[in-house]
Amino acid sequence: MLISTKGRYALRVMVEMAHRQEEGYISLKSVAQHQGISEKYMEAIMKNLVTAGLTVGLRGKGGGYRLARPAQECSIAAILRAAEGSLAPVACLEEDAPVCARRDECATLPLWRELETVVVNFLDGYNLEQLTQGKLNG
C-alpha cells in the first residue's frame, strides 16, 4: 500500500492545525508556507478535509481553517480516507468497485481483505492528538 503525497500532506496539515488550534482559524497561505506545500495543492487537500467533516473553513478577513472536532476524535484512518479516497490495498475492494468476475474463485481475495482489515484497524487505533504529541507505540 502506498500513501500518496496528498495523504502525507493531509496528515502534516492536520498535525499543524492541531498544534495551532488555540489560534482559531488559520490561513491556508500560512499553513502552505510553513509546510512547504503549494497553495493550489493545499486547496485540494483542504476541500477533502472539509468534505469529510474534519476541518471547517471561514471565508473573508480573519478566515481560514480549523479542526472541526477535537484532535482525539480525528482518527488517522479518517484523515487518510479523506485524502486518499480509500485504504483498500487492491482495486476490487474499493467501495464502488465493480464486482470482479473472478471473485468467487479468487484465492487471493481473503488475503487482501485481511490486509485491509489490519491496515484500517491499525490506522483507526491512532488519533490526531496522539500523533501531535508523539505518543505512538512505534
Backbone as JSON Lines, residues from 0, in Angstrom:
{"i":0,"aa":"M","n":[0.85,-1.18,0.0],"ca":[0.0,0.0,0.0],"c":[0.89,1.24,0.0]}
{"i":1,"aa":"L","n":[0.58,2.17,-0.85],"ca":[1.37,3.38,-0.98],"c":[0.48,4.58,-0.69]}
{"i":2,"aa":"I","n":[0.85,5.35,0.31],"ca":[0.12,6.58,0.63],"c":[0.72,7.68,-0.24]}
{"i":3,"aa":"S","n":[-0.15,8.39,-0.95],"ca":[0.31,9.44,-1.86],"c":[0.76,10.68,-1.1]}
{"i":4,"aa":"T","n":[1.32,11.63,-1.84],"ca":[1.7,12.9,-1.21],"c":[0.47,13.58,-0.63]}
{"i":5,"aa":"K","n":[-0.68,13.43,-1.27],"ca":[-1.89,14.07,-0.76],"c":[-2.21,13.54,0.64]}
{"i":6,"aa":"G","n":[-2.08,12.25,0.85],"ca":[-2.33,11.66,2.16],"c":[-1.3,12.11,3.19]}
{"i":7,"aa":"R","n":[-0.05,12.09,2.8],"ca":[1.02,12.52,3.72],"c":[0.88,14.0,4.07]}
{"i":8,"aa":"Y","n":[0.58,14.82,3.08],"ca":[0.42,16.25,3.33],"c":[-0.81,16.5,4.2]}
{"i":9,"aa":"A","n":[-1.89,15.77,3.98],"ca":[-3.1,15.93,4.79],"c":[-2.79,15.67,6.26]}
{"i":10,"aa":"L","n":[-2.0,14.64,6.53],"ca":[-1.6,14.36,7.92],"c":[-0.76,15.5,8.48]}
{"i":11,"aa":"R","n":[0.19,15.99,7.71],"ca":[1.03,17.09,8.18],"c":[0.21,18.34,8.47]}
{"i":12,"aa":"V","n":[-0.73,18.63,7.59],"ca":[-1.58,19.81,7.75],"c":[-2.44,19.67,9.0]}
{"i":13,"aa":"M","n":[-3.01,18.49,9.2],"ca":[-3.85,18.27,10.37],"c":[-3.04,18.37,11.66]}
{"i":14,"aa":"V","n":[-1.8,17.87,11.66],"ca":[-0.93,17.99,12.83],"c":[-0.66,19.46,13.12]}
{"i":15,"aa":"E","n":[-0.35,20.22,12.08],"ca":[-0.1,21.65,12.29],"c":[-1.34,22.35,12.83]}
{"i":16,"aa":"M","n":[-2.49,22.03,12.29],"ca":[-3.71,22.66,12.76],"c":[-4.0,22.28,14.22]}
{"i":17,"aa":"A","n":[-3.7,21.06,14.6],"ca":[-3.89,20.64,15.99],"c":[-2.93,21.41,16.91]}
{"i":18,"aa":"H","n":[-1.7,21.6,16.46],"ca":[-0.72,22.36,17.25],"c":[-1.15,23.82,17.41]}
{"i":19,"aa":"R","n":[-1.83,24.34,16.39],"ca":[-2.17,25.76,16.37],"c":[-3.65,26.04,16.64]}
{"i":20,"aa":"Q","n":[-4.37,25.05,17.19],"ca":[-5.81,25.21,17.31],"c":[-6.23,26.38,18.2]}
{"i":21,"aa":"E","n":[-5.39,26.77,19.15],"ca":[-5.74,27.91,20.01],"c":[-5.75,29.23,19.24]}
{"i":22,"aa":"E","n":[-5.16,29.23,18.05],"ca":[-5.16,30.44,17.22],"c":[-6.5,30.66,16.52]}
{"i":23,"aa":"G","n":[-7.37,29.68,16.55],"ca":[-8.64,29.79,15.84],"c":[-8.45,29.42,14.38]}
{"i":24,"aa":"Y","n":[-9.03,30.22,13.5],"ca":[-8.89,29.95,12.06],"c":[-7.49,30.31,11.59]}
{"i":25,"aa":"I","n":[-6.88,29.42,10.84],"ca":[-5.52,29.6,10.35],"c":[-5.58,29.73,8.83]}
{"i":26,"aa":"S","n":[-4.9,30.71,8.29],"ca":[-4.97,30.92,6.85],"c":[-4.31,29.78,6.08]}
{"i":27,"aa":"L","n":[-4.89,29.49,4.95],"ca":[-4.35,28.46,4.07],"c":[-2.94,28.83,3.65]}
{"i":28,"aa":"K","n":[-2.73,30.1,3.38],"ca":[-1.41,30.58,2.96],"c":[-0.37,30.31,4.04]}
{"i":29,"aa":"S","n":[-0.7,30.55,5.29],"ca":[0.22,30.34,6.4],"c":[0.61,28.86,6.52]}
{"i":30,"aa":"V","n":[-0.37,27.99,6.46],"ca":[-0.08,26.55,6.57],"c":[0.72,26.08,5.36]}
{"i":31,"aa":"A","n":[0.34,26.53,4.18],"ca":[1.04,26.13,2.96],"c":[2.52,26.54,3.02]}
{"i":32,"aa":"Q","n":[2.77,27.76,3.45],"ca":[4.16,28.23,3.56],"c":[4.92,27.44,4.6]}
{"i":33,"aa":"H","n":[4.32,27.23,5.75],"ca":[5.0,26.52,6.84],"c":[5.29,25.07,6.47]}
{"i":34,"aa":"Q","n":[4.4,24.45,5.71],"ca":[4.57,23.05,5.34],"c":[5.31,22.87,4.01]}
{"i":35,"aa":"G","n":[5.56,23.95,3.29],"ca":[6.25,23.85,2.02],"c":[5.39,23.18,0.95]}
{"i":36,"aa":"I","n":[4.11,23.48,0.96],"ca":[3.15,22.91,0.01],"c":[2.55,24.06,-0.8]}
{"i":37,"aa":"S","n":[2.36,23.87,-2.09],"ca":[1.77,24.93,-2.89],"c":[0.34,25.21,-2.42]}
{"i":38,"aa":"E","n":[-0.05,26.47,-2.51],"ca":[-1.4,26.85,-2.08],"c":[-2.47,26.13,-2.89]}
{"i":39,"aa":"K","n":[-2.22,25.96,-4.17],"ca":[-3.2,25.27,-5.02],"c":[-3.4,23.82,-4.56]}
{"i":40,"aa":"Y","n":[-2.32,23.14,-4.25],"ca":[-2.4,21.76,-3.77],"c":[-3.08,21.72,-2.41]}
{"i":41,"aa":"M","n":[-2.77,22.71,-1.56],"ca":[-3.4,22.81,-0.24],"c":[-4.9,22.99,-0.35]}
{"i":42,"aa":"E","n":[-5.34,23.75,-1.34],"ca":[-6.78,23.95,-1.54],"c":[-7.49,22.62,-1.78]}
{"i":43,"aa":"A","n":[-6.9,21.77,-2.6],"ca":[-7.49,20.45,-2.88],"c":[-7.52,19.59,-1.62]}
{"i":44,"aa":"I","n":[-6.45,19.63,-0.86],"ca":[-6.39,18.86,0.38],"c":[-7.45,19.36,1.37]}
{"i":45,"aa":"M","n":[-7.52,20.66,1.54],"ca":[-8.48,21.23,2.49],"c":[-9.92,20.96,2.07]}
{"i":46,"aa":"K","n":[-10.18,20.99,0.78],"ca":[-11.53,20.68,0.3],"c":[-11.93,19.28,0.75]}
{"i":47,"aa":"N","n":[-11.03,18.32,0.61],"ca":[-11.31,16.95,1.02],"c":[-11.5,16.84,2.53]}
{"i":48,"aa":"L","n":[-10.7,17.56,3.29],"ca":[-10.81,17.51,4.75],"c":[-12.09,18.17,5.24]}
{"i":49,"aa":"V","n":[-12.52,19.23,4.57],"ca":[-13.79,19.88,4.92],"c":[-14.96,18.95,4.57]}
{"i":50,"aa":"T","n":[-14.92,18.37,3.37],"ca":[-15.98,17.45,2.94],"c":[-16.13,16.28,3.91]}
{"i":51,"aa":"A","n":[-15.02,15.81,4.45],"ca":[-15.03,14.69,5.4],"c":[-15.44,15.12,6.81]}
{"i":52,"aa":"G","n":[-15.63,16.41,7.02],"ca":[-16.03,16.9,8.34],"c":[-14.9,16.96,9.35]}
{"i":53,"aa":"L","n":[-13.67,16.96,8.86],"ca":[-12.51,17.02,9.75],"c":[-12.06,18.45,10.03]}
{"i":54,"aa":"T","n":[-12.31,19.33,9.08],"ca":[-11.98,20.75,9.25],"c":[-13.18,21.59,8.82]}
{"i":55,"aa":"V","n":[-13.17,22.84,9.25],"ca":[-14.17,23.8,8.8],"c":[-13.44,25.03,8.31]}
{"i":56,"aa":"G","n":[-14.03,25.68,7.33],"ca":[-13.41,26.87,6.75],"c":[-14.29,28.08,6.97]}
{"i":57,"aa":"L","n":[-13.65,29.24,7.01],"ca":[-14.35,30.51,7.13],"c":[-13.74,31.46,6.13]}
{"i":58,"aa":"R","n":[-14.58,32.03,5.29],"ca":[-14.1,32.97,4.26],"c":[-14.0,34.37,4.83]}
{"i":59,"aa":"G","n":[-13.22,35.18,4.14],"ca":[-13.13,36.59,4.49],"c":[-12.0,36.91,5.45]}
{"i":60,"aa":"K","n":[-11.98,38.19,5.88],"ca":[-10.93,38.65,6.78],"c":[-11.02,37.87,8.09]}
{"i":61,"aa":"G","n":[-9.87,37.37,8.53],"ca":[-9.83,36.57,9.75],"c":[-10.25,35.14,9.53]}
{"i":62,"aa":"G","n":[-10.47,34.8,8.27],"ca":[-10.9,33.45,7.93],"c":[-9.73,32.49,7.82]}
{"i":63,"aa":"G","n":[-10.06,31.31,7.41],"ca":[-9.07,30.26,7.26],"c":[-9.7,28.92,7.59]}
{"i":64,"aa":"Y","n":[-8.93,28.04,8.2],"ca":[-9.41,26.7,8.54],"c":[-9.03,26.37,9.97]}
{"i":65,"aa":"R","n":[-9.85,25.5,10.56],"ca":[-9.57,24.97,11.89],"c":[-10.12,23.56,11.96]}
{"i":66,"aa":"L","n":[-9.73,22.82,12.99],"ca":[-10.27,21.49,13.18],"c":[-11.76,21.58,13.46]}
{"i":67,"aa":"A","n":[-12.52,20.64,12.92],"ca":[-13.96,20.63,13.14],"c":[-14.33,19.94,14.45]}
{"i":68,"aa":"R","n":[-13.4,19.19,15.0],"ca":[-13.64,18.46,16.26],"c":[-12.32,18.33,17.0]}
{"i":69,"aa":"P","n":[-12.37,17.92,18.25],"ca":[-11.12,17.76,19.0],"c":[-10.18,16.75,18.33]}
{"i":70,"aa":"A","n":[-8.89,16.99,18.5],"ca":[-7.88,16.15,17.84],"c":[-8.01,14.68,18.23]}
{"i":71,"aa":"Q","n":[-8.43,14.39,19.46],"ca":[-8.57,12.99,19.87],"c":[-9.73,12.29,19.17]}
{"i":72,"aa":"E","n":[-10.6,13.04,18.51],"ca":[-11.72,12.46,17.77],"c":[-11.44,12.32,16.27]}
{"i":73,"aa":"C","n":[-10.25,12.66,15.84],"ca":[-9.85,12.56,14.43],"c":[-8.92,11.36,14.27]}
{"i":74,"aa":"S","n":[-9.45,10.25,13.77],"ca":[-8.59,9.08,13.58],"c":[-7.68,9.29,12.37]}
{"i":75,"aa":"I","n":[-6.52,8.67,12.43],"ca":[-5.59,8.76,11.31],"c":[-6.22,8.13,10.07]}
{"i":76,"aa":"A","n":[-6.99,7.05,10.26],"ca":[-7.68,6.42,9.14],"c":[-8.64,7.39,8.47]}
{"i":77,"aa":"A","n":[-9.38,8.16,9.25],"ca":[-10.34,9.12,8.68],"c":[-9.63,10.19,7.86]}
{"i":78,"aa":"I","n":[-8.49,10.66,8.37],"ca":[-7.73,11.68,7.65],"c":[-7.21,11.12,6.32]}
{"i":79,"aa":"L","n":[-6.64,9.93,6.37],"ca":[-6.12,9.32,5.13],"c":[-7.23,8.97,4.16]}
{"i":80,"aa":"R","n":[-8.38,8.51,4.66],"ca":[-9.52,8.24,3.76],"c":[-9.98,9.52,3.07]}
{"i":81,"aa":"A","n":[-10.0,10.62,3.82],"ca":[-10.41,11.9,3.24],"c":[-9.48,12.31,2.11]}
{"i":82,"aa":"A","n":[-8.2,12.09,2.3],"ca":[-7.21,12.49,1.3],"c":[-7.08,11.5,0.17]}
{"i":83,"aa":"E","n":[-7.06,10.22,0.51],"ca":[-6.8,9.16,-0.48],"c":[-8.06,8.63,-1.15]}
{"i":84,"aa":"G","n":[-9.18,8.73,-0.46],"ca":[-10.42,8.19,-1.01],"c":[-10.67,6.76,-0.58]}
{"i":85,"aa":"S","n":[-9.63,5.99,-0.37],"ca":[-9.77,4.59,0.0],"c":[-8.49,4.1,0.65]}
{"i":86,"aa":"L","n":[-8.64,3.13,1.52],"ca":[-7.48,2.47,2.11],"c":[-7.37,1.04,1.64]}
{"i":87,"aa":"A","n":[-8.18,0.69,0.63],"ca":[-8.17,-0.67,0.09],"c":[-6.83,-0.97,-0.57]}
{"i":88,"aa":"P","n":[-6.27,-2.15,-0.29],"ca":[-4.98,-2.49,-0.87],"c":[-5.06,-2.9,-2.35]}
{"i":89,"aa":"V","n":[-6.25,-3.28,-2.81],"ca":[-6.45,-3.65,-4.22],"c":[-7.75,-3.02,-4.71]}
{"i":90,"aa":"A","n":[-7.81,-2.76,-5.99],"ca":[-8.95,-2.05,-6.58],"c":[-10.28,-2.76,-6.37]}
{"i":91,"aa":"C","n":[-10.27,-4.08,-6.36],"ca":[-11.55,-4.8,-6.25],"c":[-12.21,-4.64,-4.89]}
{"i":92,"aa":"L","n":[-11.49,-4.14,-3.89],"ca":[-12.06,-3.93,-2.56],"c":[-12.5,-2.49,-2.33]}
{"i":93,"aa":"E","n":[-12.27,-1.62,-3.29],"ca":[-12.71,-0.24,-3.13],"c":[-14.23,-0.19,-3.1]}
{"i":94,"aa":"E","n":[-14.74,0.81,-2.42],"ca":[-16.17,0.91,-2.16],"c":[-17.06,0.8,-3.39]}
{"i":95,"aa":"D","n":[-16.76,1.49,-4.45],"ca":[-17.6,1.5,-5.65],"c":[-17.06,0.62,-6.77]}
{"i":96,"aa":"A","n":[-16.19,-0.31,-6.44],"ca":[-15.59,-1.17,-7.46],"c":[-16.63,-2.1,-8.06]}
{"i":97,"aa":"P","n":[-16.58,-2.31,-9.37],"ca":[-17.48,-3.29,-9.97],"c":[-17.13,-4.69,-9.45]}
{"i":98,"aa":"V","n":[-18.13,-5.53,-9.38],"ca":[-17.92,-6.89,-8.91],"c":[-17.02,-7.63,-9.9]}
{"i":99,"aa":"C","n":[-15.95,-8.2,-9.39],"ca":[-14.99,-8.92,-10.23],"c":[-15.58,-10.26,-10.65]}
{"i":100,"aa":"A","n":[-15.43,-10.6,-11.9],"ca":[-15.94,-11.88,-12.41],"c":[-15.24,-13.08,-11.75]}
{"i":101,"aa":"R","n":[-14.06,-12.88,-11.22],"ca":[-13.3,-13.96,-10.6],"c":[-13.46,-14.0,-9.08]}
{"i":102,"aa":"R","n":[-14.3,-13.16,-8.56],"ca":[-14.45,-13.01,-7.11],"c":[-14.68,-14.34,-6.39]}
{"i":103,"aa":"D","n":[-15.55,-15.19,-6.91],"ca":[-15.9,-16.44,-6.23],"c":[-14.77,-17.46,-6.23]}
{"i":104,"aa":"E","n":[-13.87,-17.37,-7.2],"ca":[-12.78,-18.34,-7.26],"c":[-11.4,-17.73,-6.97]}
{"i":105,"aa":"C","n":[-11.39,-16.48,-6.55],"ca":[-10.11,-15.79,-6.32],"c":[-9.47,-16.27,-5.02]}
{"i":106,"aa":"A","n":[-8.34,-16.93,-5.16],"ca":[-7.63,-17.45,-3.99],"c":[-6.96,-16.35,-3.18]}
{"i":107,"aa":"T","n":[-6.73,-15.18,-3.79],"ca":[-6.02,-14.11,-3.08],"c":[-6.95,-13.13,-2.36]}
{"i":108,"aa":"L","n":[-8.22,-13.13,-2.7],"ca":[-9.15,-12.16,-2.12],"c":[-9.18,-12.19,-0.59]}
{"i":109,"aa":"P","n":[-9.2,-13.36,0.05],"ca":[-9.18,-13.36,1.52],"c":[-7.93,-12.68,2.1]}
{"i":110,"aa":"L","n":[-6.8,-12.83,1.44],"ca":[-5.58,-12.18,1.88],"c":[-5.73,-10.66,1.83]}
{"i":111,"aa":"W","n":[-6.25,-10.16,0.71],"ca":[-6.42,-8.71,0.55],"c":[-7.44,-8.16,1.55]}
{"i":112,"aa":"R","n":[-8.5,-8.91,1.81],"ca":[-9.5,-8.46,2.81],"c":[-8.86,-8.38,4.19]}
{"i":113,"aa":"E","n":[-8.07,-9.38,4.53],"ca":[-7.43,-9.38,5.84],"c":[-6.41,-8.25,5.95]}
{"i":114,"aa":"L","n":[-5.66,-8.0,4.89],"ca":[-4.71,-6.89,4.89],"c":[-5.45,-5.56,5.09]}
{"i":115,"aa":"E","n":[-6.54,-5.39,4.4],"ca":[-7.32,-4.15,4.55],"c":[-7.78,-4.0,6.0]}
{"i":116,"aa":"T","n":[-8.26,-5.07,6.59],"ca":[-8.71,-5.03,7.98],"c":[-7.58,-4.64,8.92]}
{"i":117,"aa":"V","n":[-6.42,-5.23,8.72],"ca":[-5.26,-4.92,9.56],"c":[-4.87,-3.45,9.42]}
{"i":118,"aa":"V","n":[-4.81,-2.97,8.2],"ca":[-4.41,-1.58,7.94],"c":[-5.42,-0.61,8.57]}
{"i":119,"aa":"V","n":[-6.7,-0.85,8.32],"ca":[-7.73,0.05,8.84],"c":[-7.75,0.02,10.37]}
{"i":120,"aa":"N","n":[-7.67,-1.16,10.95],"ca":[-7.65,-1.25,12.42],"c":[-6.43,-0.56,13.01]}
{"i":121,"aa":"F","n":[-5.28,-0.71,12.36],"ca":[-4.07,-0.04,12.82],"c":[-4.25,1.48,12.78]}
{"i":122,"aa":"L","n":[-4.69,2.0,11.65],"ca":[-4.84,3.45,11.5],"c":[-5.98,4.01,12.34]}
{"i":123,"aa":"D","n":[-7.03,3.23,12.54],"ca":[-8.12,3.64,13.42],"c":[-7.69,3.63,14.89]}
{"i":124,"aa":"G","n":[-6.63,2.91,15.19],"ca":[-6.14,2.81,16.56],"c":[-5.37,4.03,17.02]}
{"i":125,"aa":"Y","n":[-5.12,4.96,16.12],"ca":[-4.39,6.18,16.46],"c":[-5.23,7.38,16.08]}
{"i":126,"aa":"N","n":[-5.07,8.45,16.86],"ca":[-5.79,9.68,16.54],"c":[-4.81,10.84,16.4]}
{"i":127,"aa":"L","n":[-5.33,11.95,15.96],"ca":[-4.51,13.13,15.68],"c":[-3.81,13.63,16.93]}
{"i":128,"aa":"E","n":[-4.47,13.57,18.07],"ca":[-3.83,14.03,19.31],"c":[-2.59,13.19,19.63]}
{"i":129,"aa":"Q","n":[-2.7,11.88,19.49],"ca":[-1.54,11.01,19.74],"c":[-0.39,11.34,18.79]}
{"i":130,"aa":"L","n":[-0.73,11.56,17.52],"ca":[0.3,11.89,16.53],"c":[0.93,13.23,16.85]}
{"i":131,"aa":"T","n":[0.12,14.19,17.22],"ca":[0.6,15.54,17.54],"c":[1.52,15.52,18.75]}
{"i":132,"aa":"Q","n":[1.22,14.68,19.71],"ca":[2.01,14.64,20.95],"c":[3.13,13.6,20.92]}
{"i":133,"aa":"G","n":[3.29,12.93,19.77],"ca":[4.34,11.94,19.64],"c":[4.11,10.71,20.5]}
{"i":134,"aa":"K","n":[2.86,10.35,20.7],"ca":[2.51,9.22,21.58],"c":[2.14,7.97,20.78]}
{"i":135,"aa":"L","n":[2.97,7.64,19.81],"ca":[2.75,6.42,19.06],"c":[3.65,5.33,19.63]}
{"i":136,"aa":"N","n":[3.23,4.1,19.46],"ca":[3.97,2.98,20.04],"c":[5.25,2.65,19.29]}
{"i":137,"aa":"G","n":[5.36,3.07,18.0],"ca":[6.49,2.66,17.17],"c":[7.72,3.35,17.4]}
